[in-house]
Amino acid sequence: MMQKSLAACVFGALIVSTAALPASAADDIESRVQLCAGCHGQNGVPINSATPIIWGQQSNYLYKELHDYHSGDRANPFMASVAKMFTLPELRQVADYFAAKQWPAAEHTGTPGEAPKSAEMCKACHQPNFVGGAPAPRLAGLSYDYLLTSMNNFADGKRTNNLDMPGFMKALSETDREAIAHYLAGL
Ligand code: HEC
Ligand code: HEC
């Protein structure tokens, strides 16, 4: 009896104290993003090559994409319903949460290939080593399948949430796109 009421008292005090802590919002986000691991991976390695790496991706970019799935500017049925589980300010926290994680180490078997000439102009935005920055996302180490699909989606007008990328991708031949995707996946 004594113990029970003590437990109830401690539990009650815990609720009061955690509710008062500013950290509780972040804790809440941390528990709510557990579902992302189902596809984007428990350790940052996605479950399949159609699912992009989000651990260590640029924060601005993560937020922009979550925002676009939320608004419908970028179409994907899974990600639309996932993004709509959060408000826009919460999506900002989600973006910061994954951006702060470590990009998963690549398991390279061969040596990285030579950079195709057509990949030169991409560096202006995606940065010389393709790790991304404020103007554009990281591409280095994304899967070949995801990279090629993204590039083709821009070229074919299926992904329209950026003004520049569709034109850049249309200007490349399919062989160029394949060569670039192959190169970037090996970085
Ligand atoms: C059912 C599987 C699934 C779940 C669960 C899921 N995702 Fe995704 N996610 C995907 C797939 C597949 C894509 C690629 C979709 C596309 O091509 O537009 C994607 C794309 C993304 C992108 C775009 C990345 C880029 O490089 O453009 C972000 C950001 C993202 N997801 C974040 C999240 C977050 C955060 C959660 C959890 C709140 C989550 N996802 C849950 C499957 C999932
Ligand atoms: C003027 C700046 C700029 C240049 C040059 C540029 N990009 Fe991009 N790229 C972007 C931005 C910004 C995005 C994010 C678009 C969005 O909001 O979804 C992007 C997105 C992408 C994505 C999708 C990444 C993902 O996770 O879904 C790929 C792939 C890509 N670019 C490849 C390339 C390649 C290859 C080149 C060169 C041939 C190139 N880009 C040149 C700015 C640029």
Tab-separated table of C-alpha atoms and ligand atoms in Angstrom:
chain	number	residue	atom	x	y	z
A	1	MET	CA	0.000	0.000	0.000
A	2	MET	CA	2.726	2.354	1.099
A	3	GLN	CA	4.828	1.360	-1.908
A	4	LYS	CA	1.952	1.739	-4.325
A	5	SER	CA	1.196	5.261	-3.258
A	6	LEU	CA	4.876	6.115	-3.305
A	7	ALA	CA	5.085	4.797	-6.875
A	8	ALA	CA	2.024	6.791	-7.855
A	9	CYS	CA	3.543	9.844	-6.257
A	10	VAL	CA	6.889	9.420	-8.045
A	11	PHE	CA	5.134	8.744	-11.331
A	12	GLY	CA	2.988	11.826	-10.877
A	13	ALA	CA	6.033	13.917	-10.087
A	14	LEU	CA	7.779	12.553	-13.199
A	15	ILE	CA	4.903	13.567	-15.447
A	16	VAL	CA	4.866	17.031	-13.953
A	17	SER	CA	8.616	17.440	-14.184
A	18	THR	CA	9.006	16.097	-17.749
A	19	ALA	CA	6.095	18.250	-18.911
A	20	ALA	CA	7.936	21.253	-17.541
A	21	LEU	CA	11.222	20.349	-19.256
A	22	PRO	CA	11.933	22.009	-22.591
A	23	ALA	CA	13.454	18.687	-23.758
A	24	SER	CA	10.058	16.973	-23.844
A	25	ALA	CA	9.212	18.275	-27.319
A	26	ALA	CA	12.433	16.795	-28.691
A	27	ASP	CA	11.791	13.504	-26.851
A	28	ASP	CA	8.348	13.427	-28.396
A	29	ILE	CA	9.794	13.889	-31.902
A	30	GLU	CA	12.357	11.164	-31.205
A	31	SER	CA	9.630	8.642	-30.328
A	32	ARG	CA	7.437	9.685	-33.242
A	33	VAL	CA	10.197	9.270	-35.842
A	34	GLN	CA	10.759	5.619	-34.866
A	35	LEU	CA	8.395	4.678	-37.699
A	36	CYS	CA	10.812	6.144	-40.282
A	37	ALA	CA	13.309	3.395	-39.436
A	38	GLY	CA	10.873	0.852	-40.907
A	39	CYS	CA	11.978	2.026	-44.360
A	40	HIS	CA	14.923	4.418	-43.939
A	41	GLY	CA	16.680	1.916	-41.659
A	42	GLN	CA	17.451	1.415	-37.986
A	43	ASN	CA	21.091	2.507	-38.520
A	44	GLY	CA	20.599	4.866	-41.453
A	45	VAL	CA	20.876	2.198	-44.166
A	46	PRO	CA	17.540	2.044	-46.034
A	47	ILE	CA	15.712	-1.290	-46.433
A	48	ASN	CA	15.873	-1.135	-50.239
A	49	SER	CA	17.555	0.819	-53.020
A	50	ALA	CA	14.373	2.784	-53.851
A	51	THR	CA	14.464	4.421	-50.416
A	52	PRO	CA	16.949	7.278	-49.982
A	53	ILE	CA	19.395	7.752	-47.111
A	54	ILE	CA	18.144	10.531	-44.823
A	55	TRP	CA	20.690	10.223	-41.986
A	56	GLY	CA	23.170	13.090	-42.312
A	57	GLN	CA	21.401	14.612	-45.348
A	58	GLN	CA	21.321	18.441	-45.450
A	59	SER	CA	18.786	19.814	-42.979
A	60	ASN	CA	17.373	22.491	-45.315
A	61	TYR	CA	16.846	19.877	-47.979
A	62	LEU	CA	15.181	17.358	-45.621
A	63	TYR	CA	12.774	20.027	-44.461
A	64	LYS	CA	12.058	21.192	-48.020
A	65	GLU	CA	11.193	17.624	-49.120
A	66	LEU	CA	9.053	16.881	-46.050
A	67	HIS	CA	7.284	20.182	-46.655
A	68	ASP	CA	6.739	19.267	-50.326
A	69	TYR	CA	5.334	15.795	-49.517
A	70	HIS	CA	3.064	17.501	-46.952
A	71	SER	CA	1.791	20.041	-49.502
A	72	GLY	CA	1.712	17.624	-52.450
A	73	ASP	CA	4.410	19.510	-54.421
A	74	ARG	CA	6.377	16.234	-54.433
A	75	ALA	CA	4.173	13.230	-55.066
A	76	ASN	CA	4.650	9.933	-53.213
A	77	PRO	CA	1.720	8.177	-51.508
A	78	PHE	CA	3.752	6.753	-48.562
A	79	MET	CA	5.666	9.899	-47.833
A	80	ALA	CA	2.576	12.100	-48.214
A	81	SER	CA	0.761	10.225	-45.450
A	82	VAL	CA	3.886	10.129	-43.266
A	83	ALA	CA	4.515	13.877	-43.666
A	84	LYS	CA	0.895	14.704	-42.857
A	85	MET	CA	1.294	13.113	-39.410
A	86	PHE	CA	3.328	16.186	-38.448
A	87	THR	CA	2.776	19.953	-38.517
A	88	LEU	CA	5.280	22.068	-40.487
A	89	PRO	CA	7.123	23.240	-37.321
A	90	GLU	CA	7.366	19.578	-36.255
A	91	LEU	CA	8.725	18.636	-39.692
A	92	ARG	CA	11.482	21.210	-39.121
A	93	GLN	CA	12.403	19.320	-35.936
A	94	VAL	CA	12.236	15.995	-37.787
A	95	ALA	CA	14.608	17.393	-40.453
A	96	ASP	CA	17.068	18.640	-37.823
A	97	TYR	CA	16.885	15.287	-36.033
A	98	PHE	CA	17.951	13.274	-39.094
A	99	ALA	CA	20.433	15.882	-40.369
A	100	ALA	CA	22.312	15.610	-37.046
A	101	LYS	CA	22.846	11.853	-37.529
A	102	GLN	CA	25.892	10.322	-39.186
A	103	TRP	CA	25.654	9.464	-42.910
A	104	PRO	CA	26.028	5.649	-42.997
A	105	ALA	CA	29.424	4.368	-44.091
A	106	ALA	CA	29.514	2.968	-47.618
A	107	GLU	CA	30.543	-0.617	-48.174
A	108	HIS	CA	32.586	-0.179	-51.301
A	109	THR	CA	33.995	-3.219	-52.971
A	110	GLY	CA	35.699	-1.553	-55.911
A	111	THR	CA	37.440	1.752	-56.517
A	112	PRO	CA	35.278	4.764	-57.314
A	113	GLY	CA	34.985	5.301	-61.056
A	114	GLU	CA	36.208	8.322	-62.975
A	115	ALA	CA	33.910	11.382	-62.895
A	116	PRO	CA	31.909	11.743	-66.124
A	117	LYS	CA	32.471	15.156	-67.770
A	118	SER	CA	28.725	15.846	-67.598
A	119	ALA	CA	28.901	15.767	-63.778
A	120	GLU	CA	31.171	18.829	-63.705
A	121	MET	CA	28.387	21.464	-63.760
A	122	CYS	CA	26.525	19.794	-60.865
A	123	LYS	CA	29.302	20.770	-58.460
A	124	ALA	CA	28.245	24.431	-58.467
A	125	CYS	CA	25.274	23.469	-56.280
A	126	HIS	CA	25.893	19.935	-55.000
A	127	GLN	CA	29.458	20.930	-54.005
A	128	PRO	CA	32.761	19.680	-55.466
A	129	ASN	CA	32.690	16.439	-53.459
A	130	PHE	CA	28.889	16.015	-53.849
A	131	VAL	CA	28.244	16.053	-50.096
A	132	GLY	CA	25.758	18.890	-50.556
A	133	GLY	CA	25.382	22.144	-48.696
A	134	ALA	CA	22.995	25.037	-48.306
A	135	PRO	CA	22.096	25.212	-52.032
A	136	ALA	CA	21.528	21.528	-52.770
A	137	PRO	CA	21.314	18.022	-51.251
A	138	ARG	CA	24.051	15.450	-50.782
A	139	LEU	CA	24.244	13.000	-53.700
A	140	ALA	CA	27.453	11.123	-52.833
A	141	GLY	CA	26.638	7.592	-51.692
A	142	LEU	CA	22.922	7.522	-52.517
A	143	SER	CA	21.954	4.300	-54.281
A	144	TYR	CA	22.259	3.980	-58.059
A	145	ASP	CA	18.541	3.119	-58.323
A	146	TYR	CA	17.384	6.098	-56.274
A	147	LEU	CA	19.710	8.528	-58.084
A	148	LEU	CA	18.723	7.348	-61.549
A	149	THR	CA	14.994	7.342	-60.713
A	150	SER	CA	15.228	10.867	-59.268
A	151	MET	CA	17.123	12.147	-62.302
A	152	ASN	CA	14.666	10.496	-64.703
A	153	ASN	CA	11.687	11.802	-62.720
A	154	PHE	CA	13.009	15.354	-63.127
A	155	ALA	CA	13.694	14.771	-66.830
A	156	ASP	CA	10.251	13.241	-67.463
A	157	GLY	CA	8.359	15.924	-65.568
A	158	LYS	CA	7.232	13.536	-62.795
A	159	ARG	CA	9.119	15.493	-60.134
A	160	THR	CA	8.434	19.207	-60.453
A	161	ASN	CA	9.318	20.612	-57.016
A	162	ASN	CA	12.372	22.502	-58.311
A	163	LEU	CA	12.690	24.938	-61.219
A	164	ASP	CA	16.266	24.164	-62.332
A	165	MET	CA	16.655	20.401	-62.029
A	166	PRO	CA	14.151	19.377	-64.768
A	167	GLY	CA	16.026	21.437	-67.386
A	168	PHE	CA	19.435	20.131	-66.299
A	169	MET	CA	18.239	16.538	-66.438
A	170	LYS	CA	16.500	16.930	-69.821
A	171	ALA	CA	19.756	18.289	-71.224
A	172	LEU	CA	21.518	14.996	-70.424
A	173	SER	CA	21.194	11.830	-72.476
A	174	GLU	CA	19.958	8.682	-70.740
A	175	THR	CA	23.468	7.250	-70.993
A	176	ASP	CA	24.855	10.380	-69.281
A	177	ARG	CA	22.333	10.038	-66.461
A	178	GLU	CA	23.247	6.390	-65.961
A	179	ALA	CA	26.962	7.207	-65.920
A	180	ILE	CA	26.469	10.028	-63.389
A	181	ALA	CA	24.248	7.881	-61.139
A	182	HIS	CA	26.855	5.119	-61.257
A	183	TYR	CA	29.652	7.551	-60.382
A	184	LEU	CA	27.759	9.252	-57.515
A	185	ALA	CA	26.638	5.942	-55.992
A	186	GLY	CA	30.301	4.899	-55.824
A	187	LEU	CA	31.453	7.988	-53.913
B	1	HEC	C1	6.790	2.959	-46.009
B	1	HEC	C2	8.199	3.333	-46.138
B	1	HEC	C3	8.623	4.714	-45.633
B	1	HEC	C4	8.442	5.252	-44.387
B	1	HEC	C5	7.745	4.638	-43.179
B	1	HEC	C6	9.083	6.553	-44.428
B	1	HEC	N1	9.649	6.772	-45.659
B	1	HEC	FE1	10.575	8.476	-46.263
B	1	HEC	N2	10.733	7.719	-48.154
B	1	HEC	C7	10.342	6.457	-48.546
B	1	HEC	C8	10.544	6.315	-49.988
B	1	HEC	C9	10.250	5.073	-50.822
B	1	HEC	C10	11.062	7.556	-50.440
B	1	HEC	C11	11.372	7.976	-51.891
B	1	HEC	C12	10.065	8.544	-52.428
B	1	HEC	C13	10.204	9.371	-53.672
B	1	HEC	O1	10.874	8.922	-54.609
B	1	HEC	O2	9.660	10.507	-53.683
B	1	HEC	C14	11.181	8.409	-49.255
B	1	HEC	C15	11.677	9.706	-49.290
B	1	HEC	C16	11.917	10.477	-48.164
B	1	HEC	C17	12.578	11.763	-48.173
B	1	HEC	C18	13.179	12.462	-49.384
B	1	HEC	C19	14.680	12.205	-49.370
B	1	HEC	C20	15.406	12.663	-50.611
B	1	HEC	O3	16.616	12.362	-50.739
B	1	HEC	O4	14.806	13.306	-51.468
B	1	HEC	C21	12.604	12.203	-46.877
B	1	HEC	C22	13.200	13.493	-46.363
B	1	HEC	C23	11.967	11.186	-46.060
B	1	HEC	N3	11.554	10.156	-46.877
B	1	HEC	C24	11.822	11.256	-44.685
B	1	HEC	C25	11.080	10.343	-43.925
B	1	HEC	C26	10.796	10.514	-42.513
B	1	HEC	C27	11.309	11.652	-41.657
B	1	HEC	C28	10.004	9.457	-42.135
B	1	HEC	C29	9.364	9.214	-40.792
B	1	HEC	C30	8.624	10.334	-40.191
B	1	HEC	C31	9.834	8.618	-43.314
B	1	HEC	N4	10.500	9.195	-44.376
B	1	HEC	C32	9.118	7.425	-43.338
B	1	HEC	C33	9.809	5.471	-47.733
B	1	HEC	C34	9.389	5.671	-46.417
B	2	HEC	C1	21.622	25.334	-59.782
B	2	HEC	C2	21.923	24.352	-58.766
B	2	HEC	C3	21.947	22.888	-59.179
B	2	HEC	C4	22.701	22.281	-60.164
B	2	HEC	C5	23.694	22.935	-61.115
B	2	HEC	C6	22.364	20.871	-60.109
B	2	HEC	N1	21.464	20.634	-59.127
B	2	HEC	FE1	20.670	18.812	-58.620
B	2	HEC	N2	19.510	19.700	-57.227
B	2	HEC	C7	19.524	21.043	-56.927
B	2	HEC	C8	18.521	21.303	-55.900
B	2	HEC	C9	18.214	22.646	-55.271
B	2	HEC	C10	17.896	20.059	-55.629
B	2	HEC	C11	16.758	19.784	-54.650
B	2	HEC	C12	15.458	19.929	-55.412
B	2	HEC	C13	14.255	19.805	-54.513
B	2	HEC	O1	13.880	20.797	-53.906
B	2	HEC	O2	13.716	18.698	-54.415
B	2	HEC	C14	18.535	19.074	-56.479
B	2	HEC	C15	18.223	17.722	-56.493
B	2	HEC	C16	18.913	16.755	-57.182
B	2	HEC	C17	18.692	15.338	-57.067
B	2	HEC	C18	17.670	14.647	-56.183
B	2	HEC	C19	18.317	14.250	-54.862
B	2	HEC	C20	17.386	13.490	-53.965
B	2	HEC	O3	17.823	13.133	-52.855
B	2	HEC	O4	16.249	13.227	-54.344
B	2	HEC	C21	19.578	14.719	-57.914
B	2	HEC	C22	19.742	13.235	-58.139
B	2	HEC	C23	20.357	15.771	-58.543
B	2	HEC	N3	19.936	16.992	-58.075
B	2	HEC	C24	21.363	15.550	-59.457
B	2	HEC	C25	22.040	16.573	-60.127
B	2	HEC	C26	23.026	16.324	-61.159
B	2	HEC	C27	23.474	14.956	-61.601
B	2	HEC	C28	23.446	17.548	-61.607
B	2	HEC	C29	24.430	17.860	-62.718
B	2	HEC	C30	24.217	17.205	-63.983
B	2	HEC	C31	22.732	18.553	-60.836
B	2	HEC	N4	21.886	17.918	-59.957
B	2	HEC	C32	22.907	19.918	-60.972
B	2	HEC	C33	20.329	22.011	-57.463
B	2	HEC	C34	21.178	21.828	-58.532
